[in-house]
Tab-separated table of C-alpha atoms in Angstrom:
chain	number	residue	atom	x	y	z
A	1	MET	CA	-0.093	0.128	-0.533
A	2	ILE	CA	1.397	3.167	-0.975
A	3	ARG	CA	2.098	6.073	1.853
A	4	THR	CA	0.248	9.377	2.255
A	5	THR	CA	1.345	12.175	4.295
A	6	THR	CA	0.525	15.718	4.985
A	7	ASP	CA	3.465	16.453	6.877
A	8	LEU	CA	6.302	19.315	4.704
A	9	SER	CA	7.533	19.949	8.044
A	10	LEU	CA	11.662	20.899	6.715
A	11	ALA	CA	13.296	18.092	8.772
A	12	ALA	CA	9.998	15.866	6.929
A	13	ARG	CA	11.447	17.089	4.080
A	14	GLN	CA	14.731	16.701	4.243
A	15	GLY	CA	13.597	12.644	4.683
A	16	TYR	CA	13.168	12.042	1.557
A	17	ASP	CA	15.795	11.269	-1.301
A	18	ALA	CA	13.605	12.986	-4.221
A	19	ILE	CA	10.486	15.220	-3.377
A	20	ILE	CA	9.225	15.025	-7.082
A	21	ASP	CA	6.716	17.494	-8.488
A	22	VAL	CA	4.696	15.402	-11.476
A	23	ARG	CA	2.243	18.327	-12.797
A	24	SER	CA	3.266	19.861	-15.984
A	25	PRO	CA	6.135	22.513	-16.582
A	26	ALA	CA	3.636	25.444	-16.246
A	27	GLU	CA	2.350	25.237	-13.210
A	28	PHE	CA	5.892	24.135	-11.664
A	29	ALA	CA	7.232	27.540	-12.871
A	30	GLU	CA	4.206	29.146	-10.870
A	31	ASP	CA	5.483	27.848	-7.458
A	32	HIS	CA	7.026	23.928	-6.263
A	33	ILE	CA	7.155	22.553	-2.768
A	34	PRO	CA	11.683	23.781	-2.099
A	35	SER	CA	14.191	21.729	-3.807
A	36	ALA	CA	11.263	19.562	-5.758
A	37	ILE	CA	12.242	18.199	-9.784
A	38	ASN	CA	9.706	18.327	-12.209
A	39	LEU	CA	8.672	14.926	-13.941
A	40	PRO	CA	5.534	15.644	-15.799
A	41	VAL	CA	3.439	13.064	-15.869
A	42	LEU	CA	1.743	15.282	-18.565
A	43	ASP	CA	3.077	18.341	-20.615
A	44	ASP	CA	1.927	21.799	-21.115
A	45	ALA	CA	0.139	20.394	-24.134
A	46	GLN	CA	-0.939	17.370	-23.687
A	47	ARG	CA	-2.677	18.550	-20.169
A	48	ALA	CA	-4.504	21.736	-22.531
A	49	GLU	CA	-5.748	19.161	-24.563
A	50	VAL	CA	-6.621	16.352	-22.344
A	51	GLY	CA	-8.923	19.314	-20.959
A	52	THR	CA	-10.096	20.326	-23.718
A	53	MET	CA	-11.615	16.415	-25.077
A	54	PHE	CA	-12.501	16.267	-21.447
A	55	VAL	CA	-15.338	19.545	-21.819
A	56	GLN	CA	-15.762	19.233	-25.915
A	57	ARG	CA	-16.123	15.470	-26.769
A	58	SER	CA	-15.593	12.516	-24.097
A	59	LYS	CA	-14.772	12.291	-20.068
A	60	PHE	CA	-13.254	8.187	-21.457
A	61	LEU	CA	-11.579	9.278	-24.941
A	62	ALA	CA	-9.983	12.157	-22.506
A	63	ARG	CA	-9.039	9.574	-20.159
A	64	ARG	CA	-7.703	7.299	-22.409
A	65	THR	CA	-5.789	9.136	-24.400
A	66	GLY	CA	-4.439	10.680	-21.357
A	67	ALA	CA	-3.394	7.427	-19.796
A	68	ALA	CA	-1.945	6.787	-22.714
A	69	TRP	CA	0.438	9.727	-22.108
A	70	VAL	CA	1.212	9.716	-17.919
A	71	ALA	CA	1.737	6.100	-19.502
A	72	HIS	CA	4.740	6.762	-22.235
A	73	ASN	CA	6.396	9.470	-19.827
A	74	ILE	CA	6.519	7.781	-16.639
A	75	ALA	CA	8.583	5.175	-18.843
A	76	ASP	CA	10.477	7.838	-20.296
A	77	HIS	CA	11.176	9.180	-16.698
A	78	LEU	CA	12.232	5.303	-15.634
A	79	GLN	CA	14.462	5.195	-18.439
A	80	THR	CA	16.300	8.615	-17.875
A	81	ALA	CA	15.683	11.255	-14.642
A	82	LEU	CA	15.519	8.318	-12.597
A	83	ALA	CA	17.663	5.583	-14.234
A	84	ASP	CA	20.077	5.461	-11.722
A	85	HIS	CA	18.333	5.171	-8.474
A	86	ASP	CA	18.215	1.983	-6.446
A	87	GLY	CA	16.218	-0.191	-4.567
A	88	GLY	CA	16.948	2.050	-1.132
A	89	PHE	CA	15.532	5.175	-3.259
A	90	ARG	CA	12.651	7.207	-1.342
A	91	PRO	CA	10.729	9.711	-3.380
A	92	LEU	CA	8.230	12.630	-2.445
A	93	VAL	CA	5.208	12.481	-5.024
A	94	TYR	CA	2.869	15.105	-5.893
A	95	CYS	CA	0.557	16.641	-8.096
A	96	TRP	CA	-1.861	19.498	-8.334
A	97	ARG	CA	-4.502	18.453	-5.947
A	98	GLY	CA	-3.169	14.566	-4.727
A	99	GLY	CA	-4.965	13.033	-7.382
A	100	GLN	CA	-5.019	11.061	-10.801
A	101	ARG	CA	-1.235	11.726	-11.471
A	102	SER	CA	0.546	11.979	-9.024
A	103	ALA	CA	-1.002	8.653	-7.693
A	104	ALA	CA	0.001	7.362	-11.325
A	105	MET	CA	3.502	8.305	-10.371
A	106	ALA	CA	3.595	6.640	-6.935
A	107	THR	CA	1.932	3.237	-8.654
A	108	VAL	CA	4.148	2.722	-11.183
A	109	MET	CA	6.992	3.990	-8.386
A	110	GLU	CA	6.084	1.307	-5.567
A	111	GLN	CA	5.703	-1.735	-7.955
A	112	VAL	CA	9.389	-0.943	-9.203
A	113	GLY	CA	10.138	-1.392	-5.566
A	114	TRP	CA	10.499	2.038	-4.427
A	115	PRO	CA	9.080	3.033	-0.414
A	116	VAL	CA	6.520	5.764	-2.241
A	117	THR	CA	5.525	8.578	-0.217
A	118	ARG	CA	2.310	9.971	-1.996
A	119	LEU	CA	1.403	13.824	-0.207
A	120	GLU	CA	-2.259	13.875	0.463
A	121	GLY	CA	-4.152	17.397	-1.011
A	122	GLY	CA	-0.935	17.739	-3.480
A	123	TYR	CA	0.296	20.824	-4.191
A	124	GLN	CA	-2.513	22.776	-2.339
A	125	THR	CA	-1.388	20.837	0.848
A	126	TRP	CA	1.949	22.608	0.890
A	127	ARG	CA	0.165	26.721	-0.379
A	128	ARG	CA	-2.225	26.296	2.639
A	129	LYS	CA	1.664	25.558	4.907
A	130	VAL	CA	2.803	29.106	3.097
A	131	VAL	CA	-0.537	30.667	3.750
A	132	ALA	CA	-1.007	29.854	7.156
A	133	ASP	CA	3.080	30.691	7.689
A	134	LEU	CA	2.570	34.189	6.184
A	135	TYR	CA	-0.901	35.171	6.660
A	136	GLY	CA	-2.066	33.635	10.140
A	137	GLU	CA	-1.799	35.278	13.061
A	138	GLU	CA	1.816	35.608	14.363
A	139	PRO	CA	3.087	32.881	16.887
A	140	PRO	CA	3.636	34.747	20.166
A	141	GLY	CA	6.359	34.722	22.647
A	142	ASP	CA	9.938	33.436	21.459
A	143	ALA	CA	8.255	32.372	18.375
A	144	ALA	CA	7.757	35.802	17.202
A	145	LEU	CA	10.001	37.245	14.460
A	146	ASN	CA	12.905	38.365	16.334
A	147	LEU	CA	13.765	41.292	13.460
A	148	ILE	CA	16.253	43.998	13.274
A	149	LEU	CA	16.488	46.246	10.061
A	150	LEU	CA	19.551	46.811	8.551
A	151	ASP	CA	19.338	50.738	7.077
A	152	GLY	CA	20.869	53.685	5.094
A	153	TYR	CA	20.755	55.493	1.970
A	154	THR	CA	21.002	53.596	-1.628
A	155	GLY	CA	24.267	52.582	-2.120
A	156	SER	CA	25.358	52.168	1.529
A	157	GLY	CA	26.491	48.474	0.887
A	158	LYS	CA	23.225	47.483	2.662
A	159	THR	CA	23.635	44.062	0.228
A	160	GLU	CA	26.885	43.458	0.480
A	161	LEU	CA	26.514	43.497	4.338
A	162	LEU	CA	23.795	41.183	4.382
A	163	ARG	CA	26.018	38.187	2.575
A	164	ARG	CA	29.018	39.469	4.938
A	165	LEU	CA	26.790	38.996	8.129
A	166	SER	CA	25.771	35.928	7.389
A	167	HIS	CA	29.718	34.382	7.123
A	168	GLU	CA	30.005	35.925	10.477
A	169	GLY	CA	26.779	33.797	11.398
A	170	VAL	CA	24.527	36.390	11.941
A	171	GLN	CA	21.234	35.338	10.287
A	172	THR	CA	19.715	37.474	7.267
A	173	ILE	CA	17.075	37.183	5.038
A	174	ASP	CA	17.747	38.950	1.611
A	175	LEU	CA	14.734	39.868	0.262
A	176	GLU	CA	15.361	41.424	-2.624
A	177	ALA	CA	17.649	38.057	-3.817
A	178	LEU	CA	14.296	36.063	-2.842
A	179	ALA	CA	12.025	38.692	-5.300
A	180	ASP	CA	14.922	39.178	-7.449
A	181	HIS	CA	14.930	42.966	-7.912
A	182	ARG	CA	17.264	45.480	-6.047
A	183	GLY	CA	16.244	48.611	-4.854
A	184	SER	CA	17.213	50.583	-7.018
A	185	LEU	CA	18.039	50.344	-10.853
A	186	PHE	CA	21.749	50.673	-10.639
A	187	GLY	CA	21.503	46.429	-9.166
A	188	ALA	CA	18.935	45.787	-11.955
A	189	THR	CA	19.114	41.846	-11.816
A	190	HIS	CA	17.345	41.377	-15.394
A	191	VAL	CA	15.795	38.665	-14.345
A	192	PRO	CA	11.731	38.264	-14.222
A	193	GLN	CA	10.780	38.665	-10.511
A	194	PRO	CA	8.729	35.070	-9.791
A	195	GLY	CA	4.607	35.683	-9.192
A	196	GLN	CA	3.790	36.409	-5.863
A	197	LYS	CA	3.085	31.895	-4.366
A	198	LEU	CA	6.998	31.227	-5.736
A	199	PHE	CA	7.571	34.631	-3.397
A	200	GLU	CA	5.996	34.014	-0.552
A	201	THR	CA	7.459	29.754	-0.838
A	202	ARG	CA	10.656	31.392	-1.014
A	203	LEU	CA	9.950	33.861	2.130
A	204	ALA	CA	8.582	30.460	4.579
A	205	GLU	CA	11.494	28.545	3.557
A	206	ALA	CA	14.259	31.161	5.038
A	207	LEU	CA	11.608	31.323	7.518
A	208	ALA	CA	11.713	27.544	8.560
A	209	CYS	CA	15.513	27.682	8.216
A	210	LEU	CA	16.215	30.331	10.659
A	211	ASP	CA	16.062	30.281	14.761
A	212	ARG	CA	13.246	32.691	15.523
A	213	THR	CA	14.317	33.029	19.540
A	214	ARG	CA	17.483	34.685	17.489
A	215	PRO	CA	17.391	37.720	15.797
A	216	ILE	CA	17.295	38.367	11.497
A	217	ILE	CA	18.889	40.941	9.824
A	218	VAL	CA	16.368	42.339	7.004
A	219	GLU	CA	17.204	45.067	4.915
A	220	ALA	CA	14.071	48.295	5.230
A	221	GLU	CA	12.289	47.972	2.717
A	222	SER	CA	8.665	49.505	1.550
A	223	SER	CA	5.832	46.882	1.852
A	224	ARG	CA	6.355	46.177	-1.447
A	225	ILE	CA	9.395	44.869	-3.833
A	226	GLY	CA	9.372	45.141	-7.160
A	227	ASN	CA	5.313	43.922	-7.955
A	228	LEU	CA	5.458	41.712	-4.751
A	229	SER	CA	3.482	42.444	-1.540
A	230	LEU	CA	5.226	41.468	1.400
A	231	PRO	CA	2.967	39.222	3.421
A	232	PRO	CA	0.972	40.590	6.697
A	233	VAL	CA	3.505	38.428	9.137
A	234	LEU	CA	6.832	39.822	7.847
A	235	TRP	CA	5.409	43.145	7.528
A	236	THR	CA	3.965	44.039	10.896
A	237	ALA	CA	7.457	42.222	12.353
A	238	MET	CA	8.888	44.532	10.239
A	239	LYS	CA	7.626	48.061	11.193
A	240	ARG	CA	8.119	47.544	14.751
A	241	ALA	CA	11.537	46.112	14.046
A	242	PRO	CA	14.672	48.606	15.672
A	243	ARG	CA	16.996	49.864	12.975
A	244	ILE	CA	20.879	49.562	12.282
A	245	GLU	CA	21.595	52.916	10.315
A	246	LEU	CA	24.408	53.619	8.112
A	247	ILE	CA	25.513	56.944	7.291
A	248	VAL	CA	27.657	57.087	4.187
A	249	PRO	CA	28.890	60.021	2.526
A	250	VAL	CA	27.787	60.687	-1.289
A	251	GLU	CA	31.021	60.175	-2.904
A	252	ALA	CA	31.433	57.394	-1.065
A	253	ARG	CA	28.059	55.715	-2.100
A	254	VAL	CA	28.411	56.766	-6.091
A	255	ALA	CA	31.977	54.917	-5.572
A	256	HIS	CA	30.789	52.154	-4.301
A	257	ILE	CA	28.011	51.551	-6.581
A	258	LEU	CA	30.457	52.189	-9.793
A	259	GLY	CA	32.349	49.847	-8.197
A	260	GLU	CA	29.772	46.906	-7.669
A	261	TYR	CA	27.939	47.617	-10.614
A	262	GLN	CA	30.355	47.678	-13.706
A	263	ALA	CA	27.958	46.848	-16.120
A	264	ILE	CA	25.990	49.714	-15.268
A	265	GLY	CA	26.668	51.652	-18.119
A	266	ALA	CA	27.454	48.376	-20.437
A	267	ASP	CA	23.281	48.469	-22.383
A	268	VAL	CA	22.419	52.240	-22.346
A	269	GLU	CA	19.022	51.040	-23.392
A	270	ALA	CA	18.126	49.753	-20.930
A	271	LEU	CA	19.674	52.202	-18.326
A	272	GLN	CA	17.799	54.871	-20.405
A	273	ALA	CA	14.662	52.646	-20.441
A	274	ALA	CA	14.895	52.264	-16.210
A	275	LEU	CA	15.306	56.486	-16.153
A	276	ALA	CA	12.103	57.004	-18.111
A	277	ARG	CA	10.091	54.975	-15.722
A	278	LEU	CA	11.072	56.616	-12.728
A	279	PRO	CA	7.617	58.292	-10.638
A	280	ARG	CA	7.106	61.458	-12.567
A	281	HIS	CA	8.083	64.150	-9.532
A	282	HIS	CA	10.764	64.949	-11.645
A	283	SER	CA	10.656	66.974	-14.947
A	284	ARG	CA	11.100	66.030	-18.452
A	285	GLU	CA	14.122	68.609	-18.584
A	286	THR	CA	15.561	66.268	-15.547
A	287	ILE	CA	14.888	63.015	-17.086
A	288	ALA	CA	16.297	64.316	-20.218
A	289	GLY	CA	19.111	65.288	-18.860
A	290	TRP	CA	19.781	61.946	-17.102
A	291	SER	CA	18.778	60.398	-19.807
A	292	ALA	CA	21.673	62.228	-22.078
A	293	ALA	CA	24.127	61.517	-18.688
A	294	ALA	CA	23.965	57.892	-19.578
A	295	GLN	CA	24.229	58.188	-23.598
A	296	GLN	CA	27.236	60.112	-23.137
A	297	GLY	CA	28.866	57.824	-19.941
A	298	ARG	CA	28.980	60.240	-17.136
A	299	LEU	CA	28.138	57.965	-14.752
A	300	PRO	CA	29.499	59.157	-11.935
A	301	GLU	CA	27.752	62.363	-12.567
A	302	LEU	CA	24.048	60.622	-13.377
A	303	VAL	CA	24.397	58.058	-10.420
A	304	THR	CA	25.166	61.737	-8.168
A	305	ASP	CA	22.612	63.272	-9.100
A	306	LEU	CA	20.239	60.157	-8.776
A	307	MET	CA	21.263	60.077	-5.602
A	308	LEU	CA	20.681	63.707	-4.755
A	309	GLN	CA	17.962	64.398	-6.334
A	310	HIS	CA	15.788	61.002	-6.557
A	311	TYR	CA	16.540	58.438	-4.395
A	312	ASP	CA	17.777	59.816	-0.999
A	313	PRO	CA	15.024	62.403	-0.685
A	314	ALA	CA	12.563	59.372	-1.142
A	315	TYR	CA	14.732	58.230	1.878
A	316	ARG	CA	13.942	61.408	3.810
A	317	ARG	CA	10.313	61.287	3.768
A	318	GLY	CA	10.131	58.128	4.918
A	319	ALA	CA	12.061	58.668	7.928
A	320	ALA	CA	9.734	60.034	10.191
A	321	ALA	CA	8.056	56.259	10.470
A	322	ARG	CA	11.668	54.335	10.985
A	323	ARG	CA	11.653	53.051	14.658
A	324	SER	CA	14.280	53.621	17.017
A	325	VAL	CA	18.289	52.805	16.176
A	326	LEU	CA	20.578	50.354	17.847
A	327	LEU	CA	23.422	51.192	16.363
A	328	ARG	CA	24.572	54.176	13.719
A	329	LEU	CA	27.400	53.184	12.126
A	330	MET	CA	29.699	55.831	10.140
A	331	LEU	CA	31.572	55.096	7.237
A	332	GLU	CA	33.728	57.440	5.632
A	333	ARG	CA	34.947	55.186	2.765
A	334	MET	CA	33.512	51.881	1.712
A	335	SER	CA	36.858	49.835	0.822
A	336	ASP	CA	36.801	45.654	1.360
A	337	SER	CA	38.513	46.515	5.408
A	338	ASP	CA	35.832	49.350	5.775
A	339	LEU	CA	33.446	47.416	5.338
A	340	GLN	CA	34.511	44.000	6.757
A	341	GLU	CA	34.873	46.225	10.168
A	342	ALA	CA	31.165	47.710	9.835
A	343	ALA	CA	29.955	43.568	9.353
A	344	ARG	CA	31.807	43.089	13.181
A	345	ARG	CA	30.611	45.872	14.339
A	346	ILE	CA	27.131	45.203	13.716
A	347	ALA	CA	27.611	41.502	14.326
A	348	GLU	CA	29.235	42.542	18.070
A	349	THR	CA	25.154	44.835	18.832
A	350	VAL	CA	23.038	41.779	16.926
A	351	ALA	CA	24.781	39.346	19.589
A	352	GLN	CA	23.745	41.958	22.655
A	353	VAL	CA	20.480	41.873	21.664
A	354	SER	CA	18.247	38.985	22.648
A	355	ALA	CA	14.391	40.909	21.971
A	356	PRO	CA	12.850	42.792	19.808
A	357	GLY	CA	11.823	46.156	20.408
A	358	PRO	CA	13.470	50.060	21.264
A	359	GLY	CA	17.529	49.510	22.518
A	360	ARG	CA	20.179	52.242	23.527
A	361	SER	CA	20.930	54.405	20.383
A	362	HIS	CA	24.965	53.783	19.771
A	363	GLU	CA	27.285	55.505	17.158
A	364	ALA	CA	30.319	54.148	15.670
């Protein structure tokens, strides 16, 4: 008899040799359980054709045609992606709602001799878990998110400091990396953002891997990152979180951006398109001047103007809503040694924090 489960905790998922999503590639791309591999029993075109056949022609014909394709595709997976697994292979298999597609794959795997487990409720079981984690009531006490915001003007090295802090053993979440988005046009990833569901899966998984009794550093963000929205559990915790403020002169920030994003001027058309999408509280003449600077390769001038006229004012407009400061860290330069020392000071401050809330302000 095929085993079934609804346990999708991190520990439970780590007990399988593979998590196999048998849905179509399009369904998988929209969202899937972390670390799952896609071995579809029906591809996108086949799934669409079976659905059309079911509605417009005959339920029997649709089932027979679908079964033939499913059998063919499972056979192909056995001879390719699954060919090297021995008899002890322990997969978890799921489809959309724990229906016929996962049942077909699990049945064949059981006949092969593999100790297969089928996810009851399919992907929808996973989605309900994510929604409960991110949209439900925040757990009280030690289970509540213990966040500290890393704050500062654009170009202050927040992303680089998150990376260094992680190497120092500090718990961090890089929200912009999860969202495939950078907060300014300087760091555009040229990678499409995921949909909201996949972003939430990434976020829920990142949180599941962290110890909630210890502080977690995140970059100060608005409630939206590009086209994506921060779910309530995270946004509520961010609004009450204390912060570490980076104070860096504009000259150092400009130099950092030009060094960090060396390809910023390589694609002039993309840069000009990004400039054209900036909020329209800038005059046409200002936008035209920035576009001309991009076209002519006057990047230091362009970056400085964008800092002083666009990003810095936007940062200051939100300053009134910012929470208490745990540490003000002043950096005159942003060399490797300066950033490493900043990471050390931040890690030292974080180690002294045991719970979220207002703390004593320090300057360094």
